[in-house]
PDB file of C-alpha atoms in Angstrom:
ATOM      1  CA  ASP Q 409      -7.810 -11.200   5.196  1.00  0.00           C
ATOM      2  CA  ALA Q 410     -11.179  -9.651   6.106  1.00  0.00           C
ATOM      3  CA  LYS Q 411     -12.800  -7.289   3.666  1.00  0.00           C
ATOM      4  CA  THR Q 412     -13.399  -3.665   4.473  1.00  0.00           C
ATOM      5  CA  THR Q 413     -16.062  -1.113   3.419  1.00  0.00           C
ATOM      6  CA  GLN Q 414     -15.435   2.616   3.176  1.00  0.00           C
ATOM      7  CA  PRO Q 415     -17.431   5.539   1.711  1.00  0.00           C
ATOM      8  CA  PRO Q 416     -16.076   6.393  -1.694  1.00  0.00           C
ATOM      9  CA  SER Q 417     -15.669  10.071  -0.788  1.00  0.00           C
ATOM     10  CA  MET Q 418     -15.919  12.657   1.974  1.00  0.00           C
ATOM     11  CA  ASP Q 419     -15.157  16.292   2.529  1.00  0.00           C
ATOM     12  CA  CYS Q 420     -14.243  18.360   5.476  1.00  0.00           C
ATOM     13  CA  ALA Q 421     -13.502  21.961   6.229  1.00  0.00           C
ATOM     14  CA  GLU Q 422      -9.928  22.974   6.857  1.00  0.00           C
ATOM     15  CA  GLY Q 423      -9.142  23.118  10.593  1.00  0.00           C
ATOM     16  CA  ARG Q 424     -11.953  20.801  11.536  1.00  0.00           C
ATOM     17  CA  ALA Q 425     -11.684  17.161  12.495  1.00  0.00           C
ATOM     18  CA  ALA Q 426     -12.003  14.669   9.658  1.00  0.00           C
ATOM     19  CA  ASN Q 427     -13.603  11.351  10.776  1.00  0.00           C
ATOM     20  CA  LEU Q 428     -13.208   8.554   8.264  1.00  0.00           C
ATOM     21  CA  PRO Q 429     -15.243   5.458   8.927  1.00  0.00           C
ATOM     22  CA  CYS Q 430     -14.489   1.828   8.016  1.00  0.00           C
ATOM     23  CA  ASN Q 431     -16.501  -1.337   8.381  1.00  0.00           C
ATOM     24  CA  HIS Q 432     -14.739  -4.653   8.861  1.00  0.00           C
ATOM     25  CA  SER Q 433     -17.523  -6.886  10.216  1.00  0.00           C
ATOM     26  CA  THR Q 434     -15.692 -10.150   9.323  1.00  0.00           C
ATOM     27  CA  ILE Q 435     -12.499  -9.238  11.156  1.00  0.00           C
ATOM     28  CA  SER Q 436     -10.760 -12.080  12.925  1.00  0.00           C
ATOM     29  CA  GLY Q 437      -9.302 -11.935  16.400  1.00  0.00           C
ATOM     30  CA  ASN Q 438      -5.720 -11.867  15.186  1.00  0.00           C
ATOM     31  CA  GLU Q 439      -6.310  -9.238  12.432  1.00  0.00           C
ATOM     32  CA  TYR Q 440      -5.099  -5.654  12.870  1.00  0.00           C
ATOM     33  CA  VAL Q 441      -6.753  -2.551  11.381  1.00  0.00           C
ATOM     34  CA  TYR Q 442      -4.267  -0.450   9.279  1.00  0.00           C
ATOM     35  CA  TRP Q 443      -4.759   2.940   7.733  1.00  0.00           C
ATOM     36  CA  TYR Q 444      -2.779   4.231   4.773  1.00  0.00           C
ATOM     37  CA  ARG Q 445      -3.256   7.333   2.639  1.00  0.00           C
ATOM     38  CA  GLN Q 446      -2.194   8.183  -0.891  1.00  0.00           C
ATOM     39  CA  ILE Q 447      -1.613  11.715  -1.929  1.00  0.00           C
ATOM     40  CA  HIS Q 448      -1.962  12.233  -5.742  1.00  0.00           C
ATOM     41  CA  SER Q 449       0.684  10.342  -7.696  1.00  0.00           C
ATOM     42  CA  GLN Q 450       2.726   9.410  -4.607  1.00  0.00           C
ATOM     43  CA  GLY Q 451       3.219   6.058  -2.998  1.00  0.00           C
ATOM     44  CA  PRO Q 452       0.843   5.263  -0.156  1.00  0.00           C
ATOM     45  CA  GLN Q 453       1.888   6.338   3.255  1.00  0.00           C
ATOM     46  CA  TYR Q 454       1.392   4.382   6.563  1.00  0.00           C
ATOM     47  CA  ILE Q 455      -0.698   6.370   9.087  1.00  0.00           C
ATOM     48  CA  ILE Q 456      -1.600   4.178  12.050  1.00  0.00           C
ATOM     49  CA  HIS Q 457      -2.625   0.692  13.007  1.00  0.00           C
ATOM     50  CA  GLY Q 458      -4.293  -1.031  15.983  1.00  0.00           C
ATOM     51  CA  LEU Q 459      -5.754  -4.299  17.304  1.00  0.00           C
ATOM     52  CA  LYS Q 460      -8.491  -3.386  19.776  1.00  0.00           C
ATOM     53  CA  ASN Q 461      -7.346  -0.438  21.827  1.00  0.00           C
ATOM     54  CA  ASN Q 462      -7.608   3.077  20.546  1.00  0.00           C
ATOM     55  CA  GLU Q 463      -4.288   4.385  19.176  1.00  0.00           C
ATOM     56  CA  THR Q 464      -2.890   7.861  18.639  1.00  0.00           C
ATOM     57  CA  ASN Q 465       0.236   9.076  16.979  1.00  0.00           C
ATOM     58  CA  GLU Q 466       1.454  12.389  15.546  1.00  0.00           C
ATOM     59  CA  MET Q 467      -0.650  12.039  12.452  1.00  0.00           C
ATOM     60  CA  ALA Q 468      -4.025  10.656  13.614  1.00  0.00           C
ATOM     61  CA  SER Q 469      -6.122   8.765  16.053  1.00  0.00           C
ATOM     62  CA  LEU Q 470      -7.715   5.349  15.515  1.00  0.00           C
ATOM     63  CA  ILE Q 471     -10.917   4.458  17.306  1.00  0.00           C
ATOM     64  CA  ILE Q 472     -11.878   0.800  17.173  1.00  0.00           C
ATOM     65  CA  THR Q 473     -15.293  -0.248  18.400  1.00  0.00           C
ATOM     66  CA  GLU Q 474     -15.477  -2.763  21.246  1.00  0.00           C
ATOM     67  CA  ASP Q 475     -16.802  -5.535  18.915  1.00  0.00           C
ATOM     68  CA  ARG Q 476     -13.998  -4.540  16.440  1.00  0.00           C
ATOM     69  CA  LYS Q 477     -16.441  -4.610  13.495  1.00  0.00           C
ATOM     70  CA  SER Q 478     -15.761  -0.979  12.599  1.00  0.00           C
ATOM     71  CA  SER Q 479     -13.239   1.762  13.184  1.00  0.00           C
ATOM     72  CA  THR Q 480     -12.770   5.502  12.626  1.00  0.00           C
ATOM     73  CA  LEU Q 481      -9.665   7.352  11.620  1.00  0.00           C
ATOM     74  CA  ILE Q 482      -9.599  10.846  13.028  1.00  0.00           C
ATOM     75  CA  LEU Q 483      -7.472  13.683  11.656  1.00  0.00           C
ATOM     76  CA  PRO Q 484      -7.876  16.153  14.419  1.00  0.00           C
ATOM     77  CA  HIS Q 485      -7.206  19.383  12.530  1.00  0.00           C
ATOM     78  CA  ALA Q 486      -7.440  18.757   8.845  1.00  0.00           C
ATOM     79  CA  THR Q 487      -5.284  20.823   6.465  1.00  0.00           C
ATOM     80  CA  LEU Q 488      -5.284  21.112   2.699  1.00  0.00           C
ATOM     81  CA  ARG Q 489      -2.280  18.722   2.652  1.00  0.00           C
ATOM     82  CA  ASP Q 490      -4.543  15.981   4.132  1.00  0.00           C
ATOM     83  CA  THR Q 491      -6.456  15.754   0.769  1.00  0.00           C
ATOM     84  CA  ALA Q 492      -5.816  12.260  -0.270  1.00  0.00           C
ATOM     85  CA  VAL Q 493      -7.270   8.730  -0.716  1.00  0.00           C
ATOM     86  CA  TYR Q 494      -7.482   6.940   2.581  1.00  0.00           C
ATOM     87  CA  TYR Q 495      -7.319   3.191   2.717  1.00  0.00           C
ATOM     88  CA  CYS Q 496      -8.525   1.000   5.634  1.00  0.00           C
ATOM     89  CA  ILE Q 497      -7.041  -2.509   5.605  1.00  0.00           C
ATOM     90  CA  VAL Q 498      -7.232  -5.426   7.921  1.00  0.00           C
ATOM     91  CA  ARG Q 499      -4.485  -8.013   8.041  1.00  0.00           C
ATOM     92  CA  VAL Q 500      -2.637 -10.498  10.236  1.00  0.00           C
ATOM     93  CA  GLU Q 501       0.610  -9.297  11.544  1.00  0.00           C
ATOM     94  CA  ARG Q 502       3.699 -11.508  11.696  1.00  0.00           C
ATOM     95  CA  SER Q 503       2.212 -13.717   8.968  1.00  0.00           C
ATOM     96  CA  SER Q 504       4.516 -15.559   6.691  1.00  0.00           C
ATOM     97  CA  ALA Q 505       2.297 -14.327   3.873  1.00  0.00           C
ATOM     98  CA  SER Q 506       2.203 -10.841   5.194  1.00  0.00           C
ATOM     99  CA  LYS Q 507       0.596  -9.118   2.173  1.00  0.00           C
ATOM    100  CA  ILE Q 508      -2.071  -6.473   2.086  1.00  0.00           C
ATOM    101  CA  ILE Q 509      -4.783  -6.061  -0.468  1.00  0.00           C
ATOM    102  CA  PHE Q 510      -6.054  -2.537  -1.031  1.00  0.00           C
ATOM    103  CA  GLY Q 511      -9.674  -1.695  -1.593  1.00  0.00           C
ATOM    104  CA  SER Q 512     -11.041   1.432  -3.241  1.00  0.00           C
ATOM    105  CA  GLY Q 513     -10.556   3.732  -0.198  1.00  0.00           C
ATOM    106  CA  THR Q 514     -12.177   7.029   0.697  1.00  0.00           C
ATOM    107  CA  ARG Q 515     -11.273  10.151  -1.288  1.00  0.00           C
ATOM    108  CA  LEU Q 516     -11.058  12.931   1.308  1.00  0.00           C
ATOM    109  CA  SER Q 517     -11.276  16.497   0.084  1.00  0.00           C
ATOM    110  CA  ILE Q 518     -10.410  19.318   2.458  1.00  0.00           C
ATOM    111  CA  ARG Q 519     -12.093  22.623   1.543  1.00  0.00           C
ATOM    112  CA  PRO Q 520     -10.589  25.971   2.557  1.00  0.00           C
TER     113      PRO Q 520
ATOM    114  CA  ASP I1039      10.769   7.478   1.048  1.00  0.00           C
ATOM    115  CA  ALA I1040      13.947   6.953   3.007  1.00  0.00           C
ATOM    116  CA  GLY I1041      15.303   3.383   2.778  1.00  0.00           C
ATOM    117  CA  ILE I1042      13.603   2.397  -0.452  1.00  0.00           C
ATOM    118  CA  THR I1043      14.286   3.443  -3.999  1.00  0.00           C
ATOM    119  CA  GLN I1044      12.800   2.484  -7.324  1.00  0.00           C
ATOM    120  CA  SER I1045      14.384   2.702 -10.714  1.00  0.00           C
ATOM    121  CA  PRO I1046      13.849   3.943 -13.235  1.00  0.00           C
ATOM    122  CA  ARG I1047      11.307   6.574 -12.261  1.00  0.00           C
ATOM    123  CA  HIS I1048       9.959   6.767 -15.793  1.00  0.00           C
ATOM    124  CA  LYS I1049      10.244   4.485 -18.774  1.00  0.00           C
ATOM    125  CA  VAL I1050       8.806   4.270 -22.295  1.00  0.00           C
ATOM    126  CA  THR I1051       9.205   1.015 -24.060  1.00  0.00           C
ATOM    127  CA  GLU I1052       7.938  -0.691 -27.198  1.00  0.00           C
ATOM    128  CA  THR I1053       5.486  -3.609 -27.205  1.00  0.00           C
ATOM    129  CA  GLY I1054       7.223  -6.958 -27.082  1.00  0.00           C
ATOM    130  CA  THR I1055      10.430  -5.735 -25.412  1.00  0.00           C
ATOM    131  CA  PRO I1056      11.634  -7.016 -22.059  1.00  0.00           C
ATOM    132  CA  VAL I1057      11.590  -4.584 -19.177  1.00  0.00           C
ATOM    133  CA  THR I1058      13.027  -4.847 -15.664  1.00  0.00           C
ATOM    134  CA  LEU I1059      12.128  -2.575 -12.785  1.00  0.00           C
ATOM    135  CA  ARG I1060      14.271  -2.464  -9.714  1.00  0.00           C
ATOM    136  CA  CYS I1061      13.375  -1.964  -6.095  1.00  0.00           C
ATOM    137  CA  HIS I1062      16.245  -1.389  -3.709  1.00  0.00           C
ATOM    138  CA  GLN I1063      15.991  -1.149   0.077  1.00  0.00           C
ATOM    139  CA  THR I1064      18.522  -0.328   2.782  1.00  0.00           C
ATOM    140  CA  GLU I1065      16.287  -1.307   5.720  1.00  0.00           C
ATOM    141  CA  ASN I1066      17.109  -5.071   5.720  1.00  0.00           C
ATOM    142  CA  HIS I1067      13.376  -5.793   5.749  1.00  0.00           C
ATOM    143  CA  ARG I1068      12.267  -9.377   5.022  1.00  0.00           C
ATOM    144  CA  TYR I1069       9.217  -8.583   2.955  1.00  0.00           C
ATOM    145  CA  MET I1070       9.069  -6.896  -0.369  1.00  0.00           C
ATOM    146  CA  TYR I1071       6.133  -6.307  -2.715  1.00  0.00           C
ATOM    147  CA  TRP I1072       5.291  -5.092  -6.203  1.00  0.00           C
ATOM    148  CA  TYR I1073       1.964  -3.393  -6.898  1.00  0.00           C
ATOM    149  CA  ARG I1074       0.547  -1.679  -9.959  1.00  0.00           C
ATOM    150  CA  GLN I1075      -1.898   1.115  -9.968  1.00  0.00           C
ATOM    151  CA  ASP I1076      -4.296   1.977 -12.712  1.00  0.00           C
ATOM    152  CA  PRO I1077      -7.167   4.486 -12.816  1.00  0.00           C
ATOM    153  CA  GLY I1078     -10.331   2.800 -11.587  1.00  0.00           C
ATOM    154  CA  HIS I1079      -8.494  -0.219 -10.160  1.00  0.00           C
ATOM    155  CA  GLY I1080      -6.580   1.145  -7.200  1.00  0.00           C
ATOM    156  CA  LEU I1081      -3.457  -0.717  -6.111  1.00  0.00           C
ATOM    157  CA  ARG I1082      -3.161  -4.389  -7.106  1.00  0.00           C
ATOM    158  CA  LEU I1083      -0.615  -6.769  -5.801  1.00  0.00           C
ATOM    159  CA  ILE I1084       1.600  -8.420  -8.523  1.00  0.00           C
ATOM    160  CA  HIS I1085       4.158 -10.419  -6.647  1.00  0.00           C
ATOM    161  CA  TYR I1086       5.775 -10.481  -3.251  1.00  0.00           C
ATOM    162  CA  SER I1087       8.761 -11.855  -1.538  1.00  0.00           C
ATOM    163  CA  TYR I1088       9.175 -13.169   2.010  1.00  0.00           C
ATOM    164  CA  GLY I1089      12.912 -13.693   1.877  1.00  0.00           C
ATOM    165  CA  VAL I1090      15.791 -14.289  -0.513  1.00  0.00           C
ATOM    166  CA  LYS I1091      14.712 -16.560  -3.343  1.00  0.00           C
ATOM    167  CA  ASP I1092      11.275 -16.920  -1.757  1.00  0.00           C
ATOM    168  CA  THR I1093       8.513 -15.284  -3.827  1.00  0.00           C
ATOM    169  CA  ASP I1094       4.821 -15.795  -4.484  1.00  0.00           C
ATOM    170  CA  LYS I1095       2.167 -14.525  -6.771  1.00  0.00           C
ATOM    171  CA  GLY I1096      -0.363 -11.776  -6.011  1.00  0.00           C
ATOM    172  CA  GLU I1097      -3.669 -10.870  -7.608  1.00  0.00           C
ATOM    173  CA  VAL I1098      -2.398  -9.940 -11.082  1.00  0.00           C
ATOM    174  CA  SER I1099       0.769 -11.940 -11.707  1.00  0.00           C
ATOM    175  CA  ASP I1100       0.240 -12.923 -15.338  1.00  0.00           C
ATOM    176  CA  GLY I1101       2.821 -11.544 -17.607  1.00  0.00           C
ATOM    177  CA  TYR I1102       5.252 -10.693 -14.751  1.00  0.00           C
ATOM    178  CA  SER I1103       8.126 -12.491 -13.039  1.00  0.00           C
ATOM    179  CA  VAL I1104      10.193 -11.480 -10.097  1.00  0.00           C
ATOM    180  CA  SER I1105      13.545 -12.293  -8.593  1.00  0.00           C
ATOM    181  CA  ARG I1106      15.164 -11.727  -5.202  1.00  0.00           C
ATOM    182  CA  SER I1107      18.751 -12.886  -5.125  1.00  0.00           C
ATOM    183  CA  LYS I1108      19.654 -10.703  -2.216  1.00  0.00           C
ATOM    184  CA  THR I1109      17.744  -9.091   0.625  1.00  0.00           C
ATOM    185  CA  GLU I1110      18.065  -5.577  -0.659  1.00  0.00           C
ATOM    186  CA  ASP I1111      16.866  -5.969  -4.191  1.00  0.00           C
ATOM    187  CA  PHE I1112      13.553  -7.128  -5.673  1.00  0.00           C
ATOM    188  CA  LEU I1113      13.324  -7.103  -9.448  1.00  0.00           C
ATOM    189  CA  LEU I1114      10.143  -7.093 -11.498  1.00  0.00           C
ATOM    190  CA  THR I1115      10.366  -8.272 -15.082  1.00  0.00           C
ATOM    191  CA  LEU I1116       7.958  -7.912 -17.984  1.00  0.00           C
ATOM    192  CA  GLU I1117       9.285 -10.543 -20.321  1.00  0.00           C
ATOM    193  CA  SER I1118       7.397  -9.078 -23.308  1.00  0.00           C
ATOM    194  CA  ALA I1119       5.793  -5.827 -22.575  1.00  0.00           C
ATOM    195  CA  THR I1120       2.182  -5.196 -23.707  1.00  0.00           C
ATOM    196  CA  SER I1121       0.131  -2.049 -23.720  1.00  0.00           C
ATOM    197  CA  SER I1122      -2.053  -3.342 -20.903  1.00  0.00           C
ATOM    198  CA  GLN I1123       1.005  -3.284 -18.669  1.00  0.00           C
ATOM    199  CA  THR I1124       1.197   0.564 -18.979  1.00  0.00           C
ATOM    200  CA  SER I1125       0.822   1.574 -15.386  1.00  0.00           C
ATOM    201  CA  VAL I1126       2.412   3.024 -12.277  1.00  0.00           C
ATOM    202  CA  TYR I1127       4.377   0.454 -10.392  1.00  0.00           C
ATOM    203  CA  PHE I1128       4.973   0.737  -6.674  1.00  0.00           C
ATOM    204  CA  CYS I1129       7.381  -1.254  -4.556  1.00  0.00           C
ATOM    205  CA  ALA I1130       6.891  -1.694  -0.820  1.00  0.00           C
ATOM    206  CA  ILE I1131       8.848  -3.174   2.112  1.00  0.00           C
ATOM    207  CA  SER I1132       7.871  -4.432   5.464  1.00  0.00           C
ATOM    208  CA  ALA I1133       9.461  -5.937   8.454  1.00  0.00           C
ATOM    209  CA  GLY I1134       6.266  -7.960   9.019  1.00  0.00           C
ATOM    210  CA  ASP I1135       5.299  -6.435  12.309  1.00  0.00           C
ATOM    211  CA  SER I1136       4.691  -2.880  11.117  1.00  0.00           C
ATOM    212  CA  GLY I1137       3.274  -0.868   8.312  1.00  0.00           C
ATOM    213  CA  TYR I1138       4.554  -0.965   4.775  1.00  0.00           C
ATOM    214  CA  THR I1139       6.846   1.684   3.331  1.00  0.00           C
ATOM    215  CA  PHE I1140       6.300   2.449  -0.294  1.00  0.00           C
ATOM    216  CA  GLY I1141       8.636   3.724  -2.937  1.00  0.00           C
ATOM    217  CA  SER I1142       7.906   6.713  -5.059  1.00  0.00           C
ATOM    218  CA  GLY I1143       6.797   4.631  -8.056  1.00  0.00           C
ATOM    219  CA  THR I1144       7.817   3.869 -11.671  1.00  0.00           C
ATOM    220  CA  ARG I1145       5.647   5.189 -14.407  1.00  0.00           C
ATOM    221  CA  LEU I1146       5.855   2.723 -17.297  1.00  0.00           C
ATOM    222  CA  THR I1147       4.421   3.417 -20.748  1.00  0.00           C
ATOM    223  CA  VAL I1148       4.321   0.652 -23.352  1.00  0.00           C
ATOM    224  CA  VAL I1149       3.717   1.967 -26.825  1.00  0.00           C
TER     225      VAL I1149
END
């Protein structure tokens, strides 16, 4: 699976949009971009994933560049409960060895 | 999380004793995974399973074994616990075409 690069930390004001970048310049054509987050001491939580089109769900939006070498996770109206470590991962879906390897992630702090 | 439970939630054990952690799912998902998480290392994959009796090693498998005799249960065994295995252990499940669902974790302390 391709490697991802994320900033180690970011902060955002409550109520504003939080934009978390991720670089995955070696991504292959059949690899999806996944985002998870981990709130302190809890298990990671799935947020969203996509292949090449932008995706939106009730939690967030995922913007993938046309060349697919980078993506941005957008939390439209950040709240204090969004303080967490956010992980960007690329992996092949429907693989017989469908495992994901976590990197260091981005520690997002939401300030009141 | 709904559909996946880990037991025990907390355990303290002595060095050299065997320990088994259990992951139980009610989602009938094919894939199951064991991760450990330590400060400064993030989540690291120990072992995973892609079906009953089908398992494979992850990044940090030394000192651990797993078994999956039925779809719903994935057991992680430390044959002889060491202090370096003090960690938080997370189990995850996946249907393969969607995201993972993680359990709440087991905090293991080896003294």
